[in-house]
Structure formats: C-alpha cells, structure tokens
Amino acid sequence: MGVFKMNIERQVEIFNKQAGKYYKRAKQKNIDFRLRSKLLQSATGNILELSVGAGMNFQFYPKSSRITAVDFSPNMLEQARIVAAEQGRQVDFRLGNVEEIALPENNYDTVISTLSLCSYPHPDKVLTQMASWCKEDGKILLYEHGISTNSFVAWLQHKTNSFYMKKVGCHMNRDILKLVQESPLSIVKSEHYMLHAVHLIWAKPVR
C-alpha cells in the first residue's frame, strides 16, 4: 500500500473541475449539512476558513462575523464569491496554497477546516499553522474524514486510496485524530460518525 503523491498543480486542476458540483452541494440539506451546522454554530468573531471550496459554510456563520476565506482553486473561489453575494456577506477572499500562504499570527477568533485535511500534502504543517493563526483564547473547528476503526472499512480505504487521490484529490486513509493529537492543538470536544471515519472536533491552540 504505497503512498500516492500528487503535485499542487494537478490538485488545483482536479478541484477546479469539481467547483460546480460543490456549489450545488451547498444547497443540499443532508447529513453533511447537519454536521456542518452542528460544528459551525460555535464559530464567532473574526473567522478564518481554510480551503473554503464553494462557500457552503457561510450560511452557518453569524452575520456579524468577519470572514477570511482561503483556497488554491480559482474556480472554487469564483463559486464562493457567488454564494457570499447571494447571502449578502462581505468576505476577504485569498487565492493561495494553505501550506504556503502568509497570514497574521494570533489574529483569528475561529479557524475552520471542513473536509480539507485529507488533501494537503503536509497536514501536520497546516495544523501547526492553524494554531499560530488562532488567537490564544480562540477556537479551531474541524470537520474531517479519515481512516475508520472498522477493520474491513479501513482495508477498503487503504485499497482505494490511490484511486480517490487521483480522481478527487483526497486521501481516504489518514489518521485524523492522531494528526490532531500530535499537533499544537488541544481537543476540547470531539464526536465521531460513520464507523469512526468522520470527526467533528472542537479544539484550541496550545502555546
């Protein structure tokens, strides 16, 4: 089970092609909607959202919040701008690779990642950056998927990982909880779904 690696340019190409589908998904009220709603009702103040995609999380943020939204896909940001305009929101959009973008430290009340840790080449680096960008008394909200605790499901995830990475730019078999536990984040609360393959995590930075 070798590790499939992909360059950033290819990932951007994959996500550019998916932008329209992400925009349509933003309108659907399914289990994904419910999980996002449950987690993101905790978002407050000056919000930083990483890998914003088509902006499907904007609907859950307080109207009074300030939003900075980062993504490396121009097409995703284009869709997110449409969603922001539909909702009458002012959003500071930043085009860039989350692993390399320069953002102010100790600046955001809430830092958010939803279903994005699966795609970064170096998720440990991104988690470290989240902690540095977040205010000391701020919160980090994660909705992520990874390896299941069910042995059969985990076997399938390992077998299909290269396929999914090539097709949708996503690693299926990352140990998300371990990554978070080994990062400069402290888990305040967590919930787990779908045979422990999907996680909602409320965390705070460790200084």
mmCIF file of C-alpha atoms in Angstrom:
data_model
loop_
_atom_site.group_PDB
_atom_site.id
_atom_site.type_symbol
_atom_site.label_atom_id
_atom_site.label_comp_id
_atom_site.label_asym_id
_atom_site.label_seq_id
_atom_site.Cartn_x
_atom_site.Cartn_y
_atom_site.Cartn_z
ATOM 1 C CA MET A 1 0.000 0.000 0.000
ATOM 2 C CA GLY A 2 2.332 2.744 -1.231
ATOM 3 C CA VAL A 3 1.674 6.425 -0.655
ATOM 4 C CA PHE A 4 0.422 8.193 -3.769
ATOM 5 C CA LYS A 5 1.775 11.722 -4.115
ATOM 6 C CA MET A 6 0.419 14.468 -6.334
ATOM 7 C CA ASN A 7 1.769 17.905 -7.165
ATOM 8 C CA ILE A 8 -0.197 21.027 -6.277
ATOM 9 C CA GLU A 9 -0.868 21.981 -9.903
ATOM 10 C CA ARG A 10 -2.650 18.675 -10.501
ATOM 11 C CA GLN A 11 -4.684 19.099 -7.308
ATOM 12 C CA VAL A 12 -5.762 22.585 -8.368
ATOM 13 C CA GLU A 13 -6.855 21.177 -11.729
ATOM 14 C CA ILE A 14 -8.935 18.478 -10.005
ATOM 15 C CA PHE A 15 -10.677 20.911 -7.653
ATOM 16 C CA ASN A 16 -11.283 23.449 -10.426
ATOM 17 C CA LYS A 17 -13.252 20.769 -12.274
ATOM 18 C CA GLN A 18 -15.321 19.986 -9.170
ATOM 19 C CA ALA A 19 -16.272 23.580 -8.350
ATOM 20 C CA GLY A 20 -19.726 23.415 -9.952
ATOM 21 C CA LYS A 21 -20.601 20.242 -8.049
ATOM 22 C CA TYR A 22 -19.508 21.810 -4.759
ATOM 23 C CA TYR A 23 -21.765 24.806 -5.447
ATOM 24 C CA LYS A 24 -24.770 22.505 -5.954
ATOM 25 C CA ARG A 25 -23.927 20.581 -2.776
ATOM 26 C CA ALA A 26 -24.018 23.859 -0.845
ATOM 27 C CA LYS A 27 -27.781 23.930 -1.469
ATOM 28 C CA GLN A 28 -28.499 20.417 -0.170
ATOM 29 C CA LYS A 29 -29.732 19.756 3.371
ATOM 30 C CA ASN A 30 -28.379 16.280 4.093
ATOM 31 C CA ILE A 31 -26.194 14.692 6.785
ATOM 32 C CA ASP A 32 -23.249 16.784 5.602
ATOM 33 C CA PHE A 33 -25.359 19.910 6.151
ATOM 34 C CA ARG A 34 -26.342 18.755 9.635
ATOM 35 C CA LEU A 35 -22.759 18.005 10.675
ATOM 36 C CA ARG A 36 -21.533 21.358 9.409
ATOM 37 C CA SER A 37 -24.363 23.121 11.203
ATOM 38 C CA LYS A 38 -23.639 21.342 14.485
ATOM 39 C CA LEU A 39 -19.950 22.241 14.430
ATOM 40 C CA LEU A 40 -20.057 25.707 12.947
ATOM 41 C CA GLN A 41 -22.662 27.158 15.271
ATOM 42 C CA SER A 42 -19.613 27.599 17.530
ATOM 43 C CA ALA A 43 -17.939 29.958 15.040
ATOM 44 C CA THR A 44 -17.690 33.566 16.231
ATOM 45 C CA GLY A 45 -15.876 36.823 15.615
ATOM 46 C CA ASN A 46 -13.042 37.104 13.136
ATOM 47 C CA ILE A 47 -13.219 33.830 11.167
ATOM 48 C CA LEU A 48 -10.526 32.212 9.021
ATOM 49 C CA GLU A 49 -11.753 29.399 6.791
ATOM 50 C CA LEU A 50 -9.143 27.257 5.058
ATOM 51 C CA SER A 51 -9.916 25.568 1.729
ATOM 52 C CA VAL A 52 -13.251 27.364 1.576
ATOM 53 C CA GLY A 53 -14.364 25.499 -1.547
ATOM 54 C CA ALA A 54 -17.695 26.794 -2.884
ATOM 55 C CA GLY A 55 -18.580 28.637 0.320
ATOM 56 C CA MET A 56 -21.068 26.143 1.698
ATOM 57 C CA ASN A 57 -20.148 27.079 5.284
ATOM 58 C CA PHE A 58 -21.000 30.786 5.005
ATOM 59 C CA GLN A 59 -24.656 30.123 5.836
ATOM 60 C CA PHE A 60 -23.684 28.918 9.320
ATOM 61 C CA TYR A 61 -21.632 31.954 10.362
ATOM 62 C CA PRO A 62 -23.057 34.863 12.387
ATOM 63 C CA LYS A 63 -23.971 37.839 10.211
ATOM 64 C CA SER A 64 -21.739 39.984 12.401
ATOM 65 C CA SER A 65 -18.633 37.886 11.762
ATOM 66 C CA ARG A 66 -15.679 38.911 9.611
ATOM 67 C CA ILE A 67 -14.607 36.170 7.224
ATOM 68 C CA THR A 68 -11.278 35.498 5.542
ATOM 69 C CA ALA A 69 -11.558 32.606 3.077
ATOM 70 C CA VAL A 70 -8.571 30.847 1.505
ATOM 71 C CA ASP A 71 -8.439 28.358 -1.377
ATOM 72 C CA PHE A 72 -5.930 27.395 -4.053
ATOM 73 C CA SER A 73 -8.623 26.805 -6.691
ATOM 74 C CA PRO A 74 -9.688 29.908 -8.672
ATOM 75 C CA ASN A 75 -12.893 28.156 -9.760
ATOM 76 C CA MET A 76 -13.814 27.300 -6.169
ATOM 77 C CA LEU A 77 -13.291 30.914 -5.112
ATOM 78 C CA GLU A 78 -15.466 32.068 -8.011
ATOM 79 C CA GLN A 79 -18.309 29.857 -6.756
ATOM 80 C CA ALA A 80 -17.718 31.004 -3.167
ATOM 81 C CA ARG A 81 -17.988 34.637 -4.259
ATOM 82 C CA ILE A 82 -21.387 33.869 -5.792
ATOM 83 C CA VAL A 83 -22.568 32.286 -2.533
ATOM 84 C CA ALA A 84 -21.267 35.222 -0.488
ATOM 85 C CA ALA A 85 -23.103 37.663 -2.757
ATOM 86 C CA GLU A 86 -26.320 35.638 -2.502
ATOM 87 C CA GLN A 87 -26.094 35.848 1.288
ATOM 88 C CA GLY A 88 -25.081 39.500 1.361
ATOM 89 C CA ARG A 89 -21.761 38.748 3.057
ATOM 90 C CA GLN A 90 -18.518 40.650 2.865
ATOM 91 C CA VAL A 91 -15.685 38.111 2.593
ATOM 92 C CA ASP A 92 -11.955 38.665 2.195
ATOM 93 C CA PHE A 93 -11.059 36.025 -0.397
ATOM 94 C CA ARG A 94 -7.433 34.900 -0.691
ATOM 95 C CA LEU A 95 -6.169 32.747 -3.566
ATOM 96 C CA GLY A 96 -3.270 30.624 -2.392
ATOM 97 C CA ASN A 97 -1.879 27.350 -1.142
ATOM 98 C CA VAL A 98 -2.785 26.972 2.540
ATOM 99 C CA GLU A 99 0.611 25.395 3.248
ATOM 100 C CA GLU A 100 2.429 28.485 1.972
ATOM 101 C CA ILE A 101 0.123 31.482 2.420
ATOM 102 C CA ALA A 102 1.191 34.265 4.796
ATOM 103 C CA LEU A 103 -1.481 35.213 7.342
ATOM 104 C CA PRO A 104 -1.166 37.188 10.590
ATOM 105 C CA GLU A 105 -0.480 35.171 13.725
ATOM 106 C CA ASN A 106 -2.684 35.309 16.828
ATOM 107 C CA ASN A 107 -5.333 37.109 14.763
ATOM 108 C CA TYR A 108 -8.456 34.968 14.349
ATOM 109 C CA ASP A 109 -11.171 34.130 16.870
ATOM 110 C CA THR A 110 -12.155 31.000 14.939
ATOM 111 C CA VAL A 111 -10.106 28.935 12.474
ATOM 112 C CA ILE A 112 -12.081 26.422 10.421
ATOM 113 C CA SER A 113 -11.296 23.419 8.234
ATOM 114 C CA THR A 114 -14.059 21.246 6.811
ATOM 115 C CA LEU A 115 -13.057 18.168 4.825
ATOM 116 C CA SER A 116 -9.706 19.606 3.801
ATOM 117 C CA LEU A 117 -7.047 17.860 5.912
ATOM 118 C CA CYS A 118 -7.450 14.877 3.585
ATOM 119 C CA SER A 119 -5.986 16.818 0.673
ATOM 120 C CA TYR A 120 -2.931 18.666 1.998
ATOM 121 C CA PRO A 121 0.496 17.150 1.252
ATOM 122 C CA HIS A 122 1.583 18.089 4.800
ATOM 123 C CA PRO A 123 -1.478 18.170 7.096
ATOM 124 C CA ASP A 124 0.737 18.360 10.187
ATOM 125 C CA LYS A 125 2.148 21.659 8.919
ATOM 126 C CA VAL A 126 -1.346 23.023 8.302
ATOM 127 C CA LEU A 127 -2.462 22.128 11.835
ATOM 128 C CA THR A 128 0.583 23.927 13.229
ATOM 129 C CA GLN A 129 -0.279 26.985 11.151
ATOM 130 C CA MET A 130 -3.879 26.876 12.378
ATOM 131 C CA ALA A 131 -2.630 27.066 15.952
ATOM 132 C CA SER A 132 -0.400 30.041 15.148
ATOM 133 C CA TRP A 133 -3.110 31.968 13.261
ATOM 134 C CA CYS A 134 -5.692 31.431 16.003
ATOM 135 C CA LYS A 135 -5.883 33.763 18.994
ATOM 136 C CA GLU A 136 -4.692 32.228 22.246
ATOM 137 C CA ASP A 137 -8.271 32.214 23.582
ATOM 138 C CA GLY A 138 -9.764 31.324 20.184
ATOM 139 C CA LYS A 139 -11.164 28.083 18.808
ATOM 140 C CA ILE A 140 -10.296 25.717 15.976
ATOM 141 C CA LEU A 141 -13.191 23.804 14.414
ATOM 142 C CA LEU A 142 -12.552 20.704 12.312
ATOM 143 C CA TYR A 143 -14.956 18.520 10.329
ATOM 144 C CA GLU A 144 -12.787 15.849 8.764
ATOM 145 C CA HIS A 145 -12.808 12.283 7.488
ATOM 146 C CA GLY A 146 -10.138 9.608 7.699
ATOM 147 C CA ILE A 147 -9.352 6.010 8.464
ATOM 148 C CA SER A 148 -12.164 4.037 10.110
ATOM 149 C CA THR A 149 -11.773 1.940 13.249
ATOM 150 C CA ASN A 150 -13.718 -0.798 11.432
ATOM 151 C CA SER A 151 -11.094 -3.188 10.040
ATOM 152 C CA PHE A 152 -12.967 -4.017 6.829
ATOM 153 C CA VAL A 153 -13.764 -0.384 6.043
ATOM 154 C CA ALA A 154 -10.152 0.548 6.816
ATOM 155 C CA TRP A 155 -8.936 -2.160 4.429
ATOM 156 C CA LEU A 156 -11.164 -0.727 1.678
ATOM 157 C CA GLN A 157 -9.879 2.766 2.388
ATOM 158 C CA HIS A 158 -6.277 1.631 2.034
ATOM 159 C CA LYS A 159 -7.065 -0.271 -1.187
ATOM 160 C CA THR A 160 -8.894 2.655 -2.812
ATOM 161 C CA ASN A 161 -6.730 5.490 -1.534
ATOM 162 C CA SER A 162 -4.665 5.950 -4.706
ATOM 163 C CA PHE A 163 -7.821 5.913 -6.861
ATOM 164 C CA TYR A 164 -9.531 8.616 -4.813
ATOM 165 C CA MET A 165 -6.396 10.722 -4.665
ATOM 166 C CA LYS A 166 -6.063 10.641 -8.446
ATOM 167 C CA LYS A 167 -9.773 11.303 -9.084
ATOM 168 C CA VAL A 168 -10.790 13.777 -6.367
ATOM 169 C CA GLY A 169 -7.523 14.830 -4.715
ATOM 170 C CA CYS A 170 -8.392 13.219 -1.399
ATOM 171 C CA HIS A 171 -6.596 10.774 0.916
ATOM 172 C CA MET A 172 -9.082 8.257 2.339
ATOM 173 C CA ASN A 173 -6.838 6.674 4.972
ATOM 174 C CA ARG A 174 -5.330 9.448 7.059
ATOM 175 C CA ASP A 175 -5.482 9.077 10.832
ATOM 176 C CA ILE A 176 -7.054 12.448 11.545
ATOM 177 C CA LEU A 177 -7.323 12.044 15.300
ATOM 178 C CA LYS A 178 -3.661 11.095 15.577
ATOM 179 C CA LEU A 179 -2.647 14.075 13.453
ATOM 180 C CA VAL A 180 -4.605 16.440 15.685
ATOM 181 C CA GLN A 181 -3.370 14.830 18.896
ATOM 182 C CA GLU A 182 0.243 15.214 17.746
ATOM 183 C CA SER A 183 -0.257 18.852 16.715
ATOM 184 C CA PRO A 184 -0.171 22.039 18.827
ATOM 185 C CA LEU A 185 -3.937 21.753 19.276
ATOM 186 C CA SER A 186 -5.796 20.642 22.372
ATOM 187 C CA ILE A 187 -9.058 18.805 21.744
ATOM 188 C CA VAL A 188 -11.855 20.281 23.858
ATOM 189 C CA LYS A 189 -14.595 18.038 22.478
ATOM 190 C CA SER A 190 -14.971 15.526 19.660
ATOM 191 C CA GLU A 191 -17.751 13.495 18.069
ATOM 192 C CA HIS A 192 -17.376 10.600 15.655
ATOM 193 C CA TYR A 193 -19.662 9.212 12.947
ATOM 194 C CA MET A 194 -19.809 6.606 10.180
ATOM 195 C CA LEU A 195 -17.778 3.878 11.877
ATOM 196 C CA HIS A 196 -15.413 6.446 13.357
ATOM 197 C CA ALA A 197 -14.364 7.660 9.907
ATOM 198 C CA VAL A 198 -15.903 11.132 10.248
ATOM 199 C CA HIS A 199 -14.963 13.523 13.035
ATOM 200 C CA LEU A 200 -16.236 16.784 14.461
ATOM 201 C CA ILE A 201 -13.514 18.359 16.580
ATOM 202 C CA TRP A 202 -13.662 21.444 18.776
ATOM 203 C CA ALA A 203 -10.098 22.429 19.674
ATOM 204 C CA LYS A 204 -7.962 25.283 20.926
ATOM 205 C CA PRO A 205 -4.346 26.257 20.240
ATOM 206 C CA VAL A 206 -1.572 25.247 22.604
ATOM 207 C CA ARG A 207 1.017 27.960 23.120
#
